[in-house]
Amino acid sequence: MAFSDSPFATGDSFMHRTDPRVRLVCGLAVTVPAALLTDSQAAWLALAFSLLLVKMARLNLVRVLNRLAVVNVFIAFLWLFLPFSLPGYPLWSIGPLNLTQEGVDLALLITVKSNAIVLSLMALLGTIPVQDLGPALQQLKMPDKLCHILLFTYRYIFVIHKEYVTMRQAMRARGFRPRTNRHTYRSYAWLVGMLLVRSWDRAERVGEAMRCRGFRGRFYSLARFDARTGDYAFLALCLLFSAFVVYLGFIRKGAL
Amino acid sequence: MSHAVIELSNISYAFPDRDNTLDGLSFHLHEGEKLGLFGPNGAGKSTMLHILMGLITPDEGQVTLFGAPMTDAKAFEAARLRIGFLFQHSDDQLFCPTVLDDVAFGPLNQGLSAEDATERAAEALQTVGLAGFEDRIPHRLSGGEKKLAALATVLAMKPEVLVLDEPTTGLSPEAKARLAEILKGLNMARLVVSHDMDFLSDTADRLLAMRDGKIRPGELKPHSHTHVHEEGDMPHEH
Ligand SMILES: Nc1ncnc2c1ncn2[C@@H]1O[C@H](COP(=O)(O)OP(=O)(O)OP(=O)(O)O)[C@@H](O)[C@H]1O
Ligand SMILES: [Mg+2]
């Protein structure tokens, strides 16, 4: 569990050696336009670029596909409804349902965009070790509060999950088997309640421990960032791509 | 007498909806003094330590650290950098992604450069016998290893005072002996809370006991006992 749950953070690719601050900025530059796209040509281009990024980060393909599968499960639900719910040129109909060209196009657009964004984030942000994320964000002059929230959410999701697993094990070790009865529901309610209380308490105690060691709201890291020529070249590449997508997707169509 | 580095006067504290856990407690630790504190479970030892670190605000009474009255959070912030506090539960103390990051966290907050902090951290890990654990994940260590790692995070800050809440729980006899040696080698003032009387009498100059929300002189009476040893019938010393 826990930190090995950021399976992409370790590696020795060009991407891993790029300054985390540059990767953060690139992540923003690449994904925000992609998220707003309504143009399929530009979306496909974004997908191609995200594949390039994944290639540059030399991520483990099995793991990448695993993650993508999760995202695409949600998207599969879209395909169940969206193609039938948009008015337009009918391709096929059963009873009252019309499968429309517009519906299929939109579902496809969303699929391509989502995958492009997830892949880009995996390659750009997923490769930043969590201990570097805080200092990197702070050096980019993000508000301290925001950095803390992001970091601790990330850090403690795993701890909460671990507490959950531990408590489940403790329940099972004492012979608990879920059934459909009151005892089961009550036990689950307690489990969830305890999870919240324990997470709260733990957050409090960790905060105290941090203050005892001189934490005053700023993260210092052993990692030192220095952006080199390669980093700037990479930044330029991402910004250029982003500009091109903006041109293709918005300016050319007169949307901006 | 030398200066008191830690001074609690007339501290009372009650958790919400409970009777006073601490009741007019006074305590001081002088420069170079090595005190041991024991007392039954739930007596309020950890609570007292949290109060002296400024993590709990007492209902009544005054905390004075290094001669300065702790009137607000700012005062505590500065004083805390000079006190090494080991929490009773190491899980609360370790929160970084790697052991090295965790041990270096304090020194970095003290303003050391990354290089110096790394060096300090490596040194502290060496001292507690965890050399080579730098890249391990703190919360996946064994219980005793966590305790030692937490101790390293404290030692790395080169504090002027050590406040240790049950440093020996979960330690094997070897690690405990090692810890006793480490402590005996340090001449800063310290307050050690423990239920392990052998350890306390070995590492402290003077013992105190907590009872009824107050601190009293603790006495240890020698007594005969039967006990189990790995060595079986081999003659041995205490
Ligand atoms: N957050 C809390 N809310 C309510 N009561 C608490 C809280 N923390 C501690 N207590 C109670 O306060 C009393 C003193 O607790 P404390 O942890 O200081 O005891 P202790 O002397 O350190 O015990 P131990 O030897 O078991 O560590 C106990 O009765 C405990 O149940
Ligand atoms: Mg305690």
Coordinates of C-alpha atoms and ligand atoms in Angstrom, one line a residue:
Chain A
M1 CA 0.0 0.0 0.0
A2 CA 0.8 3.6 0.6
F3 CA 3.7 5.1 -1.2
S4 CA 4.3 2.1 -3.4
D5 CA 0.9 3.1 -4.6
S6 CA 2.5 5.7 -6.6
P7 CA 4.0 3.1 -8.9
F8 CA 5.1 5.6 -11.5
A9 CA 7.1 7.8 -9.2
T10 CA 10.3 5.9 -9.4
G11 CA 12.2 5.5 -12.6
D12 CA 15.1 6.9 -14.5
S13 CA 13.6 8.2 -17.7
F14 CA 14.0 11.7 -19.1
M15 CA 10.6 12.5 -17.5
H16 CA 11.7 11.4 -14.1
R17 CA 14.8 13.6 -14.3
T18 CA 12.9 16.7 -15.4
D19 CA 12.4 19.3 -12.8
P20 CA 9.1 18.6 -10.9
R21 CA 8.1 22.2 -11.2
V22 CA 8.4 22.0 -14.9
R23 CA 6.3 18.9 -14.9
L24 CA 3.6 20.6 -12.9
V25 CA 3.4 23.5 -15.2
C26 CA 3.4 21.3 -18.2
G27 CA 0.6 19.2 -16.6
L28 CA -1.5 22.3 -16.3
A29 CA -0.6 23.5 -19.8
V30 CA -1.4 20.2 -21.5
T31 CA -4.6 19.2 -19.6
V32 CA -6.6 22.3 -19.3
P33 CA -7.0 23.0 -23.0
A34 CA -7.6 19.3 -23.6
A35 CA -10.4 19.3 -21.0
L36 CA -12.1 22.2 -22.7
L37 CA -11.9 20.8 -26.3
T38 CA -14.9 20.3 -28.4
D39 CA -13.0 19.5 -31.6
S40 CA -12.3 15.9 -32.3
Q41 CA -9.2 16.5 -34.5
A42 CA -7.5 18.4 -31.6
A43 CA -8.6 15.7 -29.1
W44 CA -6.9 13.0 -31.1
L45 CA -3.9 15.1 -31.3
A46 CA -3.9 15.5 -27.5
L47 CA -4.2 11.7 -27.2
A48 CA -1.2 11.3 -29.5
F49 CA 0.8 13.7 -27.5
S50 CA -0.1 12.0 -24.2
L51 CA 1.1 8.7 -25.6
L52 CA 4.4 10.5 -26.5
L53 CA 4.6 11.7 -22.9
V54 CA 4.0 8.2 -21.6
K55 CA 6.7 7.0 -23.9
M56 CA 9.1 9.6 -22.6
A57 CA 8.4 8.6 -19.0
R58 CA 8.9 4.9 -19.9
L59 CA 6.0 3.9 -17.7
N60 CA 5.2 0.2 -17.1
L61 CA 2.6 -0.4 -19.8
V62 CA 0.7 -3.0 -17.8
R63 CA 0.2 -0.6 -15.0
V64 CA -0.8 2.2 -17.3
L65 CA -3.4 -0.1 -18.9
N66 CA -4.7 -1.1 -15.5
R67 CA -5.2 2.5 -14.5
L68 CA -6.8 3.3 -17.9
A69 CA -9.2 0.4 -17.5
V70 CA -10.5 2.0 -14.3
V71 CA -11.2 5.3 -16.0
N72 CA -12.8 3.6 -19.0
V73 CA -15.2 1.7 -16.8
F74 CA -16.8 5.0 -16.0
I75 CA -16.7 6.0 -19.7
A76 CA -18.4 2.8 -20.6
F77 CA -21.4 4.0 -18.8
L78 CA -21.4 7.1 -20.9
W79 CA -21.5 4.9 -24.0
L80 CA -24.7 3.2 -22.7
F81 CA -26.7 6.4 -22.6
L82 CA -25.1 9.3 -24.4
P83 CA -25.4 8.0 -28.0
F84 CA -29.1 7.6 -27.5
S85 CA -29.8 10.8 -25.7
L86 CA -28.7 13.4 -28.2
P87 CA -31.0 14.5 -31.0
G88 CA -29.5 14.4 -34.5
Y89 CA -29.0 12.2 -37.5
P90 CA -30.3 8.7 -36.7
L91 CA -28.0 5.8 -37.4
W92 CA -30.0 3.1 -35.9
S93 CA -33.2 2.8 -33.9
I94 CA -34.9 0.3 -31.6
G95 CA -38.3 1.2 -30.4
P96 CA -38.3 4.7 -29.0
L97 CA -34.5 4.9 -28.9
N98 CA -32.5 6.6 -31.6
L99 CA -28.8 6.1 -31.9
T100 CA -27.5 9.4 -33.4
Q101 CA -24.3 10.4 -35.2
E102 CA -24.0 13.4 -32.8
G103 CA -24.4 11.1 -29.8
V104 CA -21.7 8.8 -30.9
D105 CA -19.4 11.7 -31.8
L106 CA -19.7 13.2 -28.4
A107 CA -19.2 9.9 -26.6
L108 CA -16.1 9.3 -28.7
L109 CA -14.8 12.9 -28.0
I110 CA -15.2 12.4 -24.3
T111 CA -13.5 9.1 -24.4
V112 CA -10.5 10.4 -26.4
K113 CA -10.2 13.5 -24.2
S114 CA -10.4 11.6 -20.9
N115 CA -7.8 9.1 -21.9
A116 CA -5.5 11.8 -23.2
I117 CA -5.8 13.7 -19.9
V118 CA -5.3 10.7 -17.7
L119 CA -2.3 9.5 -19.7
S120 CA -0.7 13.0 -19.6
L121 CA -1.2 13.3 -15.8
M122 CA 0.2 9.8 -15.3
A123 CA 3.3 10.8 -17.3
L124 CA 3.7 14.3 -15.9
L125 CA 2.5 14.3 -12.4
G126 CA 2.4 10.6 -11.5
T127 CA 6.2 10.6 -11.9
I128 CA 6.8 13.2 -9.2
P129 CA 7.6 11.6 -5.9
V130 CA 5.3 12.8 -3.2
Q131 CA 8.1 14.3 -1.1
D132 CA 8.9 16.6 -4.0
L133 CA 5.4 17.6 -4.7
G134 CA 5.0 19.9 -1.7
P135 CA 8.2 21.9 -2.2
A136 CA 7.6 22.0 -5.9
L137 CA 4.1 23.4 -5.5
Q138 CA 5.3 25.9 -2.9
Q139 CA 8.1 27.1 -5.1
L140 CA 5.6 27.7 -7.8
K141 CA 4.0 30.1 -5.3
M142 CA 0.8 28.1 -4.8
P143 CA -0.9 29.1 -1.6
D144 CA 0.4 27.1 1.4
K145 CA -3.1 25.9 2.4
L146 CA -3.7 24.4 -1.0
C147 CA -0.4 22.6 -0.9
H148 CA -1.1 21.2 2.5
I149 CA -4.5 20.0 1.5
L150 CA -3.2 18.3 -1.7
L151 CA -0.3 16.7 0.1
F152 CA -2.1 15.4 3.1
T153 CA -5.1 14.2 1.1
Y154 CA -2.7 12.2 -0.9
R155 CA -0.7 10.9 2.1
Y156 CA -3.6 10.0 4.3
I157 CA -5.9 8.4 1.9
F158 CA -3.6 5.4 2.2
V159 CA -3.4 5.6 5.9
I160 CA -7.2 5.7 6.2
H161 CA -7.5 2.8 3.9
K162 CA -4.9 0.9 6.0
E163 CA -6.9 1.7 9.2
Y164 CA -10.0 0.4 7.4
V165 CA -8.2 -2.9 6.4
T166 CA -6.9 -3.3 9.9
M167 CA -10.3 -2.8 11.5
R168 CA -11.8 -5.2 9.0
Q169 CA -9.2 -7.8 9.9
A170 CA -9.8 -7.3 13.6
M171 CA -13.5 -7.8 13.0
R172 CA -13.0 -11.0 11.1
A173 CA -10.4 -12.3 13.6
R174 CA -13.3 -12.2 16.1
G175 CA -15.5 -14.2 13.9
F176 CA -17.5 -11.4 12.1
R177 CA -19.1 -12.5 8.9
P178 CA -21.3 -10.0 7.0
R179 CA -24.9 -11.1 6.8
T180 CA -28.1 -9.3 6.2
N181 CA -29.0 -8.6 9.7
R182 CA -29.0 -5.8 12.3
H183 CA -25.7 -6.9 13.8
T184 CA -24.0 -6.6 10.5
Y185 CA -25.4 -3.1 9.7
R186 CA -24.6 -1.9 13.1
S187 CA -21.0 -3.2 13.0
Y188 CA -20.5 -1.5 9.6
A189 CA -21.9 1.7 10.9
W190 CA -19.4 1.5 13.8
L191 CA -16.6 0.7 11.4
V192 CA -17.3 3.8 9.3
G193 CA -17.8 6.0 12.3
M194 CA -14.6 4.8 13.9
L195 CA -12.8 5.4 10.6
L196 CA -13.8 9.0 10.6
V197 CA -12.9 9.5 14.3
R198 CA -9.6 7.8 14.0
S199 CA -8.6 9.7 10.9
W200 CA -9.5 12.9 12.6
D201 CA -7.5 12.0 15.7
R202 CA -4.6 10.8 13.7
A203 CA -4.5 14.0 11.6
E204 CA -4.5 15.9 14.9
R205 CA -1.6 13.9 16.4
V206 CA 0.5 14.0 13.2
G207 CA 0.0 17.7 13.1
E208 CA 1.2 18.0 16.6
A209 CA 4.2 15.8 15.9
M210 CA 5.1 18.0 12.9
R211 CA 4.9 21.1 15.1
C212 CA 7.1 19.5 17.6
R213 CA 9.7 19.2 15.0
G214 CA 9.5 22.8 14.0
F215 CA 7.0 22.7 11.2
R216 CA 5.6 26.2 10.5
G217 CA 3.7 25.7 7.3
R218 CA 6.5 25.4 4.9
F219 CA 7.9 22.2 3.4
Y220 CA 11.6 21.9 2.9
S221 CA 12.8 18.9 0.9
L222 CA 16.1 17.1 0.6
A223 CA 15.5 17.3 -3.2
R224 CA 16.9 20.4 -4.8
F225 CA 15.4 21.5 -8.0
D226 CA 17.3 23.1 -10.7
A227 CA 15.8 23.6 -14.2
R228 CA 18.4 22.9 -16.9
T229 CA 18.3 23.5 -20.6
G230 CA 16.6 20.2 -21.2
D231 CA 13.9 21.1 -18.8
Y232 CA 13.2 24.4 -20.6
A233 CA 13.2 22.7 -23.9
F234 CA 10.6 20.3 -22.6
L235 CA 8.6 23.1 -21.1
A236 CA 8.7 24.9 -24.5
L237 CA 7.6 21.7 -26.3
C238 CA 4.6 21.3 -23.9
L239 CA 3.6 25.0 -24.2
L240 CA 4.0 24.8 -28.0
F241 CA 1.8 21.8 -28.1
S242 CA -0.7 23.5 -25.9
A243 CA -0.8 26.6 -28.1
F244 CA -1.3 24.4 -31.1
V245 CA -4.2 22.6 -29.5
V246 CA -5.7 25.9 -28.5
Y247 CA -5.4 27.1 -32.1
L248 CA -6.9 23.9 -33.6
G249 CA -9.7 23.6 -31.1
F250 CA -10.7 27.2 -30.4
I251 CA -9.1 29.9 -32.5
R252 CA -9.5 28.2 -35.9
K253 CA -13.2 27.7 -35.1
G254 CA -13.6 31.3 -34.0
A255 CA -14.5 30.3 -30.5
L256 CA -11.9 32.6 -29.0
Chain B
M1 CA 21.2 25.2 41.7
S2 CA 21.3 25.5 37.9
H3 CA 18.5 26.9 35.8
A4 CA 15.3 25.0 35.3
V5 CA 14.9 24.2 31.6
I6 CA 11.4 22.9 32.0
E7 CA 9.1 24.2 34.7
L8 CA 5.5 23.4 35.3
S9 CA 3.8 25.2 38.1
N10 CA 0.4 24.4 39.5
I11 CA -0.9 22.8 36.3
S12 CA -4.5 21.5 36.3
Y13 CA -6.2 19.9 33.3
A14 CA -9.4 18.0 32.7
F15 CA -10.4 16.4 29.4
P16 CA -13.9 17.5 28.4
D17 CA -16.5 15.9 30.7
R18 CA -13.9 14.2 32.9
D19 CA -12.5 14.9 36.3
N20 CA -9.2 16.6 36.6
T21 CA -6.5 14.4 35.0
L22 CA -3.8 16.7 36.3
D23 CA -4.5 18.5 39.6
G24 CA -2.2 21.2 40.7
L25 CA 0.9 19.5 39.3
S26 CA 4.3 21.1 39.7
F27 CA 7.5 19.8 38.1
H28 CA 10.9 21.0 37.1
L29 CA 13.8 19.7 35.2
H30 CA 17.1 21.4 35.6
E31 CA 20.0 21.6 33.3
G32 CA 21.8 18.3 33.0
E33 CA 19.3 16.5 35.1
K34 CA 18.1 13.0 34.2
L35 CA 14.7 12.3 35.5
G36 CA 12.6 9.1 35.2
L37 CA 8.8 9.3 35.6
F38 CA 6.5 6.3 36.1
G39 CA 2.9 5.9 37.2
P40 CA -0.1 3.7 36.5
N41 CA -1.8 3.6 33.0
G42 CA -4.0 6.6 32.6
A43 CA -2.3 8.6 35.4
G44 CA -1.8 11.5 33.0
K45 CA 1.9 11.2 32.1
S46 CA 1.4 11.7 28.4
T47 CA -1.0 14.5 29.1
M48 CA 1.6 16.3 31.1
L49 CA 4.2 15.9 28.4
H50 CA 1.7 17.3 25.8
I51 CA 1.1 20.2 28.0
L52 CA 4.7 21.0 28.4
M53 CA 5.2 20.9 24.7
G54 CA 2.3 23.3 24.2
L55 CA 0.1 20.8 22.4
I56 CA -2.5 20.9 25.1
T57 CA -3.4 24.2 26.9
P58 CA -3.8 23.6 30.6
D59 CA -6.9 24.9 32.4
E60 CA -4.7 26.4 35.0
G61 CA -1.1 26.9 35.7
Q62 CA 2.0 28.1 34.0
V63 CA 4.6 26.4 31.7
T64 CA 8.1 27.9 31.6
L65 CA 10.6 26.7 29.1
F66 CA 14.3 27.7 29.2
G67 CA 13.4 30.4 31.6
A68 CA 10.7 32.1 29.4
P69 CA 7.1 31.9 30.3
M70 CA 5.1 30.3 27.5
T71 CA 2.3 32.8 27.1
D72 CA 1.4 32.1 23.5
A73 CA 1.8 29.8 20.6
K74 CA 4.7 31.8 19.2
A75 CA 6.7 31.3 22.4
F76 CA 6.2 27.5 22.2
E77 CA 7.2 27.4 18.5
A78 CA 10.6 28.7 19.3
A79 CA 11.1 26.5 22.4
R80 CA 10.0 23.4 20.6
L81 CA 12.9 23.5 18.3
R82 CA 15.1 23.0 21.4
I83 CA 13.2 20.1 22.9
G84 CA 13.3 16.6 21.4
F85 CA 9.9 15.0 22.1
L86 CA 9.3 11.3 21.4
F87 CA 5.7 10.5 21.2
Q88 CA 4.3 7.4 22.9
H89 CA 2.9 6.2 19.5
S90 CA 5.6 6.3 16.8
D91 CA 2.9 6.0 14.1
D92 CA 1.9 9.5 14.9
Q93 CA 5.4 10.8 14.7
L94 CA 6.5 9.3 11.3
F95 CA 4.7 10.7 8.3
C96 CA 7.2 11.2 5.5
P97 CA 7.5 8.9 2.5
T98 CA 10.9 7.6 3.4
V99 CA 12.8 7.2 6.7
L100 CA 15.5 9.6 5.5
D101 CA 12.9 12.3 4.7
D102 CA 11.4 11.8 8.1
V103 CA 14.6 12.1 10.0
A104 CA 15.7 15.1 8.0
F105 CA 12.4 16.9 8.4
G106 CA 13.3 18.5 11.8
P107 CA 16.8 19.6 10.8
L108 CA 15.3 21.2 7.6
N109 CA 12.8 23.0 9.7
Q110 CA 15.7 24.3 11.8
G111 CA 17.1 25.9 8.7
L112 CA 19.8 23.5 7.8
S113 CA 20.8 23.0 4.1
A114 CA 19.7 19.8 2.4
E115 CA 23.3 18.5 2.6
D116 CA 23.7 19.1 6.3
A117 CA 20.3 17.8 7.0
T118 CA 21.1 14.6 5.2
E119 CA 24.3 14.2 7.1
R120 CA 22.6 14.8 10.4
A121 CA 19.9 12.3 9.5
A122 CA 22.4 9.6 8.5
E123 CA 24.3 10.2 11.7
A124 CA 21.2 9.9 13.9
L125 CA 20.1 6.7 12.1
Q126 CA 23.6 5.3 12.7
T127 CA 23.3 6.2 16.4
V128 CA 20.1 4.3 16.9
G129 CA 21.4 1.4 14.8
L130 CA 19.2 1.9 11.8
A131 CA 22.0 2.7 9.3
G132 CA 20.9 1.5 5.9
F133 CA 17.2 2.2 6.6
E134 CA 17.3 5.5 4.7
D135 CA 15.0 4.5 1.8
R136 CA 12.6 2.3 3.8
I137 CA 9.0 3.3 4.1
P138 CA 8.4 4.4 7.8
H139 CA 5.0 3.0 8.4
R140 CA 6.1 -0.4 7.1
L141 CA 8.8 -0.8 9.7
S142 CA 8.3 -3.2 12.5
G143 CA 7.0 -1.8 15.8
G144 CA 10.5 -1.6 17.4
E145 CA 12.1 -0.2 14.3
K146 CA 9.5 2.5 14.2
K147 CA 10.3 3.5 17.7
L148 CA 14.0 3.7 16.9
A149 CA 13.3 5.7 13.7
A150 CA 11.2 8.1 15.7
L151 CA 14.0 8.4 18.2
A152 CA 16.4 9.2 15.3
T153 CA 14.0 12.0 14.1
V154 CA 14.3 13.5 17.6
L155 CA 18.1 13.1 18.0
A156 CA 18.7 14.5 14.5
M157 CA 17.5 17.9 15.8
K158 CA 20.3 18.0 18.4
P159 CA 17.9 19.1 21.1
E160 CA 19.0 20.6 24.3
V161 CA 16.4 18.6 26.3
L162 CA 15.0 15.2 25.6
V163 CA 11.4 14.3 26.6
L164 CA 10.7 10.7 25.9
D165 CA 7.3 9.1 26.3
E166 CA 7.8 5.3 26.7
P167 CA 10.9 4.9 24.5
T168 CA 11.3 1.2 25.3
T169 CA 7.9 -0.2 24.5
G170 CA 8.2 -2.8 21.8
L171 CA 12.0 -2.9 21.9
S172 CA 13.8 -6.2 22.1
P173 CA 16.3 -6.6 25.0
E174 CA 19.2 -5.8 22.6
A175 CA 17.6 -2.6 21.4
K176 CA 16.7 -1.6 24.9
A177 CA 20.2 -2.1 26.1
R178 CA 21.4 -0.1 23.1
L179 CA 19.0 2.7 23.9
A180 CA 20.2 2.8 27.5
E181 CA 23.8 3.1 26.3
I182 CA 22.8 5.9 23.9
L183 CA 21.0 7.8 26.6
K184 CA 23.9 7.3 29.1
G185 CA 26.2 8.8 26.4
L186 CA 24.1 12.0 26.1
N187 CA 24.6 14.7 28.7
M188 CA 21.6 16.9 27.9
A189 CA 18.8 17.1 30.4
R190 CA 16.0 14.6 29.9
L191 CA 12.7 13.3 31.2
V192 CA 11.9 9.7 30.4
V193 CA 8.5 8.2 31.0
S194 CA 8.4 4.5 31.2
H195 CA 6.9 1.5 32.9
D196 CA 10.2 -0.3 32.7
M197 CA 11.7 0.1 36.1
D198 CA 15.0 -1.6 35.3
F199 CA 15.4 0.8 32.4
L200 CA 14.5 3.8 34.4
S201 CA 16.7 3.1 37.3
D202 CA 19.5 2.4 34.8
T203 CA 19.2 5.6 32.9
A204 CA 17.8 8.2 35.4
D205 CA 19.5 10.0 38.3
R206 CA 16.2 10.4 40.1
L207 CA 12.8 8.9 39.8
L208 CA 9.4 10.6 40.1
A209 CA 6.0 9.0 40.3
M210 CA 2.7 10.4 39.1
R211 CA -0.4 9.7 41.2
D212 CA -3.6 11.5 41.7
G213 CA -2.7 14.1 39.1
K214 CA 0.4 15.2 40.9
I215 CA 4.1 14.3 40.9
R216 CA 5.8 12.9 43.9
P217 CA 9.2 11.5 44.5
G218 CA 9.3 7.9 43.3
E219 CA 11.0 5.3 45.3
L220 CA 12.2 2.0 44.2
K221 CA 12.6 -0.7 46.8
P222 CA 15.0 -3.5 46.1
H223 CA 13.2 -6.8 46.2
S224 CA 13.8 -10.4 45.3
H225 CA 12.0 -11.9 42.4
T226 CA 12.0 -14.8 40.1
H227 CA 12.4 -14.2 36.4
V228 CA 13.0 -15.8 33.1
H229 CA 16.3 -15.4 31.2
E230 CA 17.5 -16.7 27.9
E231 CA 20.6 -18.0 29.7
G232 CA 18.6 -20.3 31.9
D233 CA 20.7 -21.4 34.9
M234 CA 23.8 -19.4 33.9
P235 CA 25.0 -17.0 36.6
H236 CA 24.2 -13.5 35.7
E237 CA 24.2 -9.9 37.0
H238 CA 21.6 -7.3 37.3
Ligands
LIG1 N1 -8.2 12.9 24.0 C1 -8.7 12.5 25.2 N2 -10.0 12.7 25.5 C2 -10.5 12.2 26.7 N3 -9.7 11.6 27.6 C3 -8.4 11.4 27.4 C4 -7.9 11.8 26.1 N4 -6.6 11.4 26.1 C5 -6.3 10.8 27.3 N5 -7.5 10.8 28.1 C6 -7.6 10.2 29.4 O1 -6.8 11.0 30.3 C7 -6.2 10.1 31.2 C8 -4.6 10.3 31.1 O2 -4.2 9.8 29.9 P1 -2.6 9.8 29.6 O3 -2.5 9.3 28.2 O4 -2.0 11.0 30.0 O5 -2.1 8.6 30.6 P2 -0.7 8.0 30.7 O6 -0.3 8.2 32.1 O7 0.2 8.5 29.7 O8 -1.0 6.4 30.6 P3 -0.1 5.3 29.9 O9 0.9 4.8 30.9 O10 -1.1 4.2 29.6 O11 0.5 5.8 28.7 C9 -6.6 8.7 30.9 O12 -7.6 8.3 31.8 C10 -7.1 8.8 29.5 O13 -8.2 7.9 29.3
MG2 MG 1.1 7.6 28.1

